[in-house]
Short mmCIF file of C-alpha atoms in Angstrom, two decimals:
data_model
loop_
_atom_site.label_atom_id
_atom_site.label_comp_id
_atom_site.label_asym_id
_atom_site.label_seq_id
_atom_site.Cartn_x
_atom_site.Cartn_y
_atom_site.Cartn_z
CA UNK A 454 119.93 96.21 87.65
CA UNK A 455 122.57 97.19 90.18
CA UNK A 456 121.71 97.94 93.79
CA UNK A 457 122.77 101.14 95.44
CA UNK A 458 124.26 101.26 98.91
CA UNK A 459 122.23 103.19 101.46
CA UNK A 460 124.69 106.08 101.59
CA UNK A 461 124.62 106.34 97.79
CA UNK A 462 120.83 106.59 97.85
CA UNK A 463 121.07 109.27 100.52
CA UNK A 464 123.56 111.23 98.40
CA UNK A 465 121.24 111.03 95.40
CA UNK A 466 118.34 112.25 97.51
CA UNK A 467 120.59 115.05 98.80
CA UNK A 468 121.32 116.07 95.23
CA UNK A 469 117.60 116.06 94.39
CA UNK A 470 116.77 117.99 97.56
CA UNK A 471 119.43 120.57 96.70
CA UNK A 472 118.11 120.89 93.15
CA UNK A 473 114.61 121.52 94.44
CA UNK A 474 115.95 124.10 96.87
CA UNK A 475 117.89 125.81 94.09
CA UNK A 476 114.93 125.86 91.71
CA UNK A 477 112.52 127.22 94.32
CA UNK A 478 114.98 129.83 95.58
CA UNK A 479 115.83 130.97 92.04
CA UNK A 480 112.18 131.20 91.02
CA UNK A 481 111.35 133.87 93.60
CA UNK A 482 114.90 134.82 94.65
CA UNK A 483 114.34 133.53 98.19
CA UNK A 484 116.93 135.24 100.36
CA UNK A 485 117.37 136.25 104.01
CA UNK A 486 119.89 139.03 103.31
CA UNK A 487 117.81 140.18 100.34
CA UNK A 488 114.78 140.61 102.59
CA UNK A 489 116.77 143.04 104.75
CA UNK A 490 117.90 144.94 101.67
CA UNK A 491 114.34 145.04 100.29
CA UNK A 492 112.97 146.73 103.40
CA UNK A 493 115.78 149.28 103.70
CA UNK A 494 115.62 150.30 100.03
CA UNK A 495 111.92 149.98 99.16
CA UNK A 496 110.09 149.00 102.39
CA UNK A 497 109.10 145.77 100.64
CA UNK A 498 108.32 142.90 103.04
CA UNK A 499 107.50 140.09 100.61
CA UNK A 500 110.81 138.21 100.72
CA UNK A 501 111.03 138.77 104.47
CA UNK A 502 107.59 137.21 104.86
CA UNK A 503 108.70 134.22 102.78
CA UNK A 504 111.63 133.66 105.14
CA UNK A 505 109.32 133.77 108.16
CA UNK A 506 106.91 131.30 106.51
CA UNK A 507 109.87 128.99 105.83
CA UNK A 508 110.81 129.17 109.52
CA UNK A 509 107.27 128.39 110.65
CA UNK A 510 106.83 125.47 108.27
CA UNK A 511 110.32 124.12 109.04
CA UNK A 512 109.62 124.15 112.78
CA UNK A 513 106.19 122.50 112.49
CA UNK A 514 107.26 119.93 109.88
CA UNK A 515 110.49 119.06 111.70
CA UNK A 516 108.62 118.62 114.97
CA UNK A 517 106.18 116.24 113.29
CA UNK A 518 108.96 114.31 111.53
CA UNK A 519 111.11 114.00 114.66
CA UNK A 520 108.11 112.91 116.71
CA UNK A 521 106.88 110.34 114.19
CA UNK A 522 110.30 108.82 113.47
CA UNK A 523 111.59 109.37 117.02
CA UNK A 524 114.57 111.44 115.94
CA UNK A 525 116.66 112.93 118.74
CA UNK A 526 117.50 116.38 117.45
CA UNK A 527 119.40 117.18 120.65
CA UNK A 528 122.18 115.00 119.22
CA UNK A 529 122.80 117.49 116.41
CA UNK A 530 125.45 120.22 116.28
CA UNK A 531 122.86 122.79 117.31
CA UNK A 532 122.84 121.31 120.82
CA UNK A 533 126.61 121.32 121.08
CA UNK A 534 127.93 120.54 124.53
CA UNK A 535 130.04 123.19 126.26
CA UNK A 536 128.52 125.80 123.98
CA UNK A 537 130.21 129.20 123.94
CA UNK A 538 127.42 131.71 123.38
CA UNK A 539 129.89 134.57 123.04
CA UNK A 540 131.54 132.88 120.05
CA UNK A 541 128.16 132.05 118.49
CA UNK A 542 127.08 135.68 118.77
CA UNK A 543 130.46 136.91 117.51
CA UNK A 544 130.28 134.51 114.58
CA UNK A 545 126.75 135.63 113.78
CA UNK A 546 127.85 139.27 113.78
CA UNK A 547 130.70 138.45 111.38
CA UNK A 548 128.40 136.49 109.10
CA UNK A 549 125.70 139.16 109.01
CA UNK A 550 128.27 141.82 108.15
CA UNK A 551 129.83 139.64 105.47
CA UNK A 552 126.58 138.72 103.76
CA UNK A 553 125.65 142.37 103.26
CA UNK A 554 129.13 143.37 102.08
CA UNK A 555 129.18 140.50 99.58
CA UNK A 556 125.57 141.18 98.53
CA UNK A 557 124.18 137.85 99.63
CA UNK A 558 124.63 135.02 102.11
CA UNK A 559 126.10 131.61 101.29
CA UNK A 560 122.99 130.02 99.79
CA UNK A 561 122.25 133.24 97.90
CA UNK A 562 125.65 133.10 96.20
CA UNK A 563 125.07 129.48 95.25
CA UNK A 564 121.88 130.66 93.53
CA UNK A 565 123.54 133.68 91.93
CA UNK A 566 126.42 131.55 90.66
CA UNK A 567 123.97 129.03 89.27
CA UNK A 568 122.11 131.74 87.38
CA UNK A 569 125.27 133.25 85.91
CA UNK A 570 126.93 135.70 88.32
CA UNK A 571 130.60 134.76 88.02
CA UNK A 572 131.58 137.04 90.90
CA UNK A 573 129.56 134.86 93.24
CA UNK A 574 132.08 132.10 92.59
CA UNK A 575 134.71 134.35 94.17
CA UNK A 576 132.55 134.70 97.27
CA UNK A 577 131.95 130.94 97.44
CA UNK A 578 135.67 130.19 97.15
CA UNK A 579 136.48 132.59 99.99
CA UNK A 580 133.64 131.18 102.09
CA UNK A 581 135.12 127.71 101.55
CA UNK A 582 138.73 128.71 102.28
CA UNK A 583 138.01 130.71 105.41
CA UNK A 584 135.36 128.26 106.58
CA UNK A 585 137.82 125.38 106.43
CA UNK A 586 140.61 127.47 107.96
CA UNK A 587 138.30 128.33 110.87
CA UNK A 588 137.11 124.75 111.34
CA UNK A 589 140.41 122.92 110.97
CA UNK A 590 143.14 125.27 109.85
CA UNK A 591 145.18 128.33 110.73
CA UNK A 592 142.31 130.48 111.99
CA UNK A 593 141.18 127.76 114.38
CA UNK A 594 144.54 127.92 116.13
CA UNK A 595 144.34 131.67 116.64
CA UNK A 596 140.74 131.55 117.87
CA UNK A 597 141.12 128.49 120.09
CA UNK A 598 142.05 130.52 123.21
CA UNK A 599 138.73 132.34 122.84
CA UNK A 600 136.48 129.49 121.70
CA UNK A 601 137.79 127.27 124.51
CA UNK A 602 138.10 130.01 127.12
CA UNK A 603 137.07 128.55 130.48
CA UNK A 604 135.58 131.80 131.75
CA UNK A 605 133.39 132.29 128.67
CA UNK A 606 132.32 128.64 128.76
CA UNK A 607 131.47 128.90 132.44
CA UNK A 608 129.35 132.00 131.90
CA UNK A 609 127.64 130.36 128.92
CA UNK A 610 126.86 127.26 130.99
CA UNK A 611 124.67 129.40 133.24
CA UNK A 612 122.08 129.38 130.44
CA UNK A 613 121.30 125.91 129.21
CA UNK A 614 121.17 125.39 125.45
CA UNK A 615 117.71 123.93 125.83
CA UNK A 616 114.78 123.45 123.50
CA UNK A 617 112.63 126.56 123.27
CA UNK A 618 108.88 126.31 123.73
CA UNK A 619 107.42 125.64 120.30
CA UNK A 620 104.17 127.47 121.03
CA UNK A 621 105.93 130.64 122.15
CA UNK A 622 108.29 130.59 119.16
CA UNK A 623 105.47 130.01 116.67
CA UNK A 624 103.32 132.68 118.29
CA UNK A 625 106.11 135.24 117.90
CA UNK A 626 106.75 134.21 114.30
CA UNK A 627 103.05 134.43 113.40
CA UNK A 628 102.90 137.94 114.87
CA UNK A 629 105.95 138.94 112.80
CA UNK A 630 104.38 137.34 109.72
CA UNK A 631 101.17 139.30 110.18
CA UNK A 632 103.11 142.55 110.61
CA UNK A 633 104.98 141.85 107.37
CA UNK A 634 101.97 140.79 105.31
CA UNK A 635 99.14 142.80 106.90
CA UNK A 636 96.82 140.41 105.09
CA UNK A 637 95.90 136.74 105.50
CA UNK A 638 95.43 136.51 101.75
CA UNK A 639 99.05 137.44 101.11
CA UNK A 640 100.31 134.59 103.27
CA UNK A 641 98.90 132.05 100.81
CA UNK A 642 101.03 133.54 98.02
CA UNK A 643 104.29 132.69 99.82
CA UNK A 644 104.60 129.25 98.27
CA UNK A 645 108.40 129.40 98.10
CA UNK A 646 108.70 129.79 101.87
CA UNK A 647 106.27 126.93 102.45
CA UNK A 648 108.14 124.55 100.13
CA UNK A 649 111.58 125.41 101.49
CA UNK A 650 110.29 124.81 105.01
CA UNK A 651 109.24 121.32 103.92
CA UNK A 652 112.67 120.69 102.39
CA UNK A 653 114.28 121.45 105.76
CA UNK A 654 112.19 118.74 107.42
CA UNK A 655 112.83 116.36 104.52
CA UNK A 656 116.59 116.59 105.08
CA UNK A 657 116.11 115.52 108.71
CA UNK A 658 114.01 112.57 107.58
CA UNK A 659 116.52 111.44 104.95
CA UNK A 660 119.60 111.57 107.19
CA UNK A 661 117.81 110.51 110.36
CA UNK A 662 115.68 107.64 109.10
CA UNK A 663 117.61 106.28 106.13
CA UNK A 664 120.94 107.15 107.75
CA UNK A 665 120.33 104.64 110.52
CA UNK A 666 120.15 101.85 107.93
CA UNK A 667 123.57 102.64 106.48
CA UNK A 668 126.09 99.91 107.33
CA UNK A 669 128.82 100.95 104.89
CA UNK A 670 129.28 104.53 106.02
CA UNK A 671 128.28 106.56 109.06
CA UNK A 672 125.55 109.07 108.21
CA UNK A 673 125.23 111.93 110.66
CA UNK A 674 121.82 113.35 111.52
CA UNK A 675 121.97 116.65 109.66
CA UNK A 676 119.80 119.17 107.86
CA UNK A 677 120.42 121.79 105.20
CA UNK A 678 123.38 124.11 105.74
CA UNK A 679 125.92 125.65 103.40
CA UNK A 680 129.04 127.04 105.08
CA UNK A 681 130.99 123.96 106.12
CA UNK A 682 129.53 121.87 103.26
CA UNK A 683 130.86 124.49 100.82
CA UNK A 684 134.28 124.16 102.45
CA UNK A 685 134.08 120.37 102.25
CA UNK A 686 133.08 120.63 98.59
CA UNK A 687 136.26 122.55 97.83
CA UNK A 688 138.29 120.03 99.83
CA UNK A 689 136.73 117.16 97.88
CA UNK A 690 137.54 118.92 94.62
CA UNK A 691 141.21 119.26 95.63
CA UNK A 692 141.67 115.94 97.50
CA UNK A 693 139.05 113.61 96.09
CA UNK A 694 141.19 110.53 96.76
CA UNK A 695 140.95 110.91 100.55
CA UNK A 696 137.46 112.38 100.86
CA UNK A 697 133.94 111.12 100.32
CA UNK A 698 131.00 112.59 98.47
CA UNK A 699 128.46 113.16 101.25
CA UNK A 700 124.89 114.34 101.73
CA UNK A 701 125.85 117.97 102.60
CA UNK A 702 128.13 118.20 99.56
CA UNK A 703 125.37 116.74 97.40
CA UNK A 704 123.07 119.51 98.65
CA UNK A 705 125.55 122.21 97.62
CA UNK A 706 125.97 120.72 94.15
CA UNK A 707 122.22 120.28 93.80
CA UNK A 708 121.47 123.91 94.64
CA UNK A 709 123.79 125.14 91.88
CA UNK A 710 122.32 122.71 89.34
CA UNK A 711 118.77 123.58 90.38
CA UNK A 712 119.36 127.32 90.13
CA UNK A 713 121.09 126.90 86.78
CA UNK A 714 118.20 124.84 85.43
CA UNK A 715 115.48 127.18 86.66
CA UNK A 716 117.31 130.24 85.30
CA UNK A 717 116.58 129.01 81.75
CA UNK A 718 112.87 128.89 82.46
CA UNK A 719 112.77 131.91 84.74
CA UNK A 720 114.83 134.35 82.69
CA UNK A 721 113.53 137.33 84.65
CA UNK A 722 116.38 136.98 87.16
CA UNK A 723 118.90 135.14 85.01
CA UNK A 724 122.44 136.45 85.06
CA UNK A 725 121.65 139.07 87.70
CA UNK A 726 122.48 142.69 86.99
CA UNK A 727 124.68 142.97 90.09
CA UNK A 728 127.31 141.07 88.10
CA UNK A 729 127.98 144.24 86.09
CA UNK A 730 127.51 146.84 88.81
CA UNK A 731 130.69 148.56 89.93
CA UNK A 732 129.41 148.68 93.50
CA UNK A 733 129.68 144.88 93.72
CA UNK A 734 133.48 144.90 93.43
CA UNK A 735 135.64 141.81 93.66
CA UNK A 736 137.09 143.14 96.91
CA UNK A 737 133.62 143.14 98.46
CA UNK A 738 133.03 139.56 97.34
CA UNK A 739 136.36 138.44 98.78
CA UNK A 740 136.04 140.27 102.09
CA UNK A 741 132.38 139.38 102.55
CA UNK A 742 133.08 135.74 101.73
CA UNK A 743 135.93 135.63 104.24
CA UNK A 744 133.71 137.04 106.99
CA UNK A 745 130.93 134.58 106.17
CA UNK A 746 133.29 131.61 106.10
CA UNK A 747 134.72 132.42 109.51
CA UNK A 748 131.48 133.65 111.03
CA UNK A 749 129.44 130.73 109.71
CA UNK A 750 131.72 128.19 111.38
CA UNK A 751 131.81 130.08 114.68
CA UNK A 752 128.03 130.49 114.77
CA UNK A 753 127.53 126.84 113.68
CA UNK A 754 125.62 127.78 110.57
CA UNK A 755 124.45 130.40 108.11
CA UNK A 756 121.07 132.02 107.50
CA UNK A 757 119.75 128.65 106.32
CA UNK A 758 121.89 126.48 108.60
CA UNK A 759 120.86 128.34 111.74
CA UNK A 760 117.90 130.45 110.63
CA UNK A 761 115.93 127.53 109.19
CA UNK A 762 117.60 124.21 110.03
CA UNK A 763 118.84 125.21 113.47
CA UNK A 764 115.63 126.99 114.37
CA UNK A 765 113.64 123.94 113.27
CA UNK A 766 115.24 122.10 116.22
CA UNK A 767 114.19 124.97 118.54
CA UNK A 768 117.73 125.13 119.98
CA UNK A 769 118.34 128.28 122.01
CA UNK A 770 121.80 128.67 120.47
CA UNK A 771 120.20 128.84 117.02
CA UNK A 772 118.00 131.71 118.15
CA UNK A 773 121.07 133.63 119.33
CA UNK A 774 122.91 132.91 116.08
CA UNK A 775 120.20 134.06 113.69
CA UNK A 776 119.40 137.08 115.87
CA UNK A 777 123.02 138.25 115.77
CA UNK A 778 123.14 137.63 112.01
CA UNK A 779 120.00 139.71 111.54
CA UNK A 780 121.17 142.59 113.75
CA UNK A 781 124.59 142.92 112.13
CA UNK A 782 123.00 142.52 108.69
CA UNK A 783 120.63 145.41 109.29
CA UNK A 784 123.36 147.68 110.68
CA UNK A 785 125.75 146.88 107.83
CA UNK A 786 123.03 147.35 105.20
CA UNK A 787 122.18 150.80 106.57
CA UNK A 788 125.84 151.82 106.53
CA UNK A 789 126.26 150.60 102.95
CA UNK A 790 123.05 152.31 101.88
CA UNK A 791 124.22 155.67 103.20
CA UNK A 792 127.28 155.45 100.97
CA UNK A 793 125.29 154.19 97.96
CA UNK A 794 126.85 150.72 98.07
CA UNK A 795 123.75 148.60 98.63
CA UNK A 796 122.95 147.29 95.12
CA UNK A 797 119.51 146.17 94.03
CA UNK A 798 118.24 145.02 90.65
CA UNK A 799 114.59 144.25 91.30
CA UNK A 800 111.75 145.34 93.53
CA UNK A 801 109.89 142.40 95.03
CA UNK A 802 106.35 143.56 95.60
CA UNK A 803 103.19 141.71 96.54
CA UNK A 804 100.89 140.46 93.79
CA UNK A 805 98.38 143.11 94.76
CA UNK A 806 100.96 145.87 94.28
CA UNK A 807 102.05 147.16 90.82
CA UNK A 808 105.63 145.93 90.11
CA UNK A 809 108.52 148.26 89.47
CA UNK A 810 111.78 147.00 87.98
CA UNK A 811 113.55 150.30 87.44
CA UNK A 812 115.75 150.13 90.53
#
């Protein structure tokens, strides 16, 4: 029997974690952007409630994990020094707009691609290209005068990127959850949100605890996110000789494999109907992907990267990021809906409500 290096074990666990995420998300079509679309089109709150449950569980589980293993989450990217709140908000607005135009955020397109929507691959490629260009390429150069603007940084420094009070945050989330469910019984049906919340905390444990034991390769303390890892996945595909297969890339690959696998058992959503709808044109996928790639880097994460992983650290910057994503997503969805360009294949109703799949 051969022995694996620590980083190799972490990569394998990342792949498994991603597969579990993909399978759970495909099973019930877990989606932040989809929850916005559900409410605007049908007033359905089920997927929105699942997202809120995932946030609550991620925060509680991450707090317990970080406390037990003594992980310093303030050393993560979500507590970036010299934070520019204006750029984070701007990036969130770009991302929220892009995810509605492209009919799904970054993790949603990983799921859709895994279950057979070839147009989602277009979105993922544009997310990767523009994400990398914003992080290290041409776009970074053009935005540098703004991201590193001394005036904006000075104004941002007036509000410390501190850890929010967990009790206040959870209280607000529980109120939102009750407003969405209107029933305690319904909360117990949101198993997908509960499990995904646990996966968020698991990623912290894997990279934080096992990562410290790695002597061969530096393992950064990181959670689940999809924008920059998608960009790094494309880079690895093109320049594998000078790049390493890492935990974040393993997550991306795992999500696709997990969604693909589950789509054969859960054929209800396999090969989503938006793949054949004219409203979901290639142009929308390209433009939406470009906005998400750029916006996701500027806001230091996507709906999962900031909305779940970032929020699990209780960083103030994460709250600003996901709030701006949500606001721009709602505004963009309403604009698209008025022009009949907000596609939907299924109605996600509660178990106590008769289903309707005619939309």
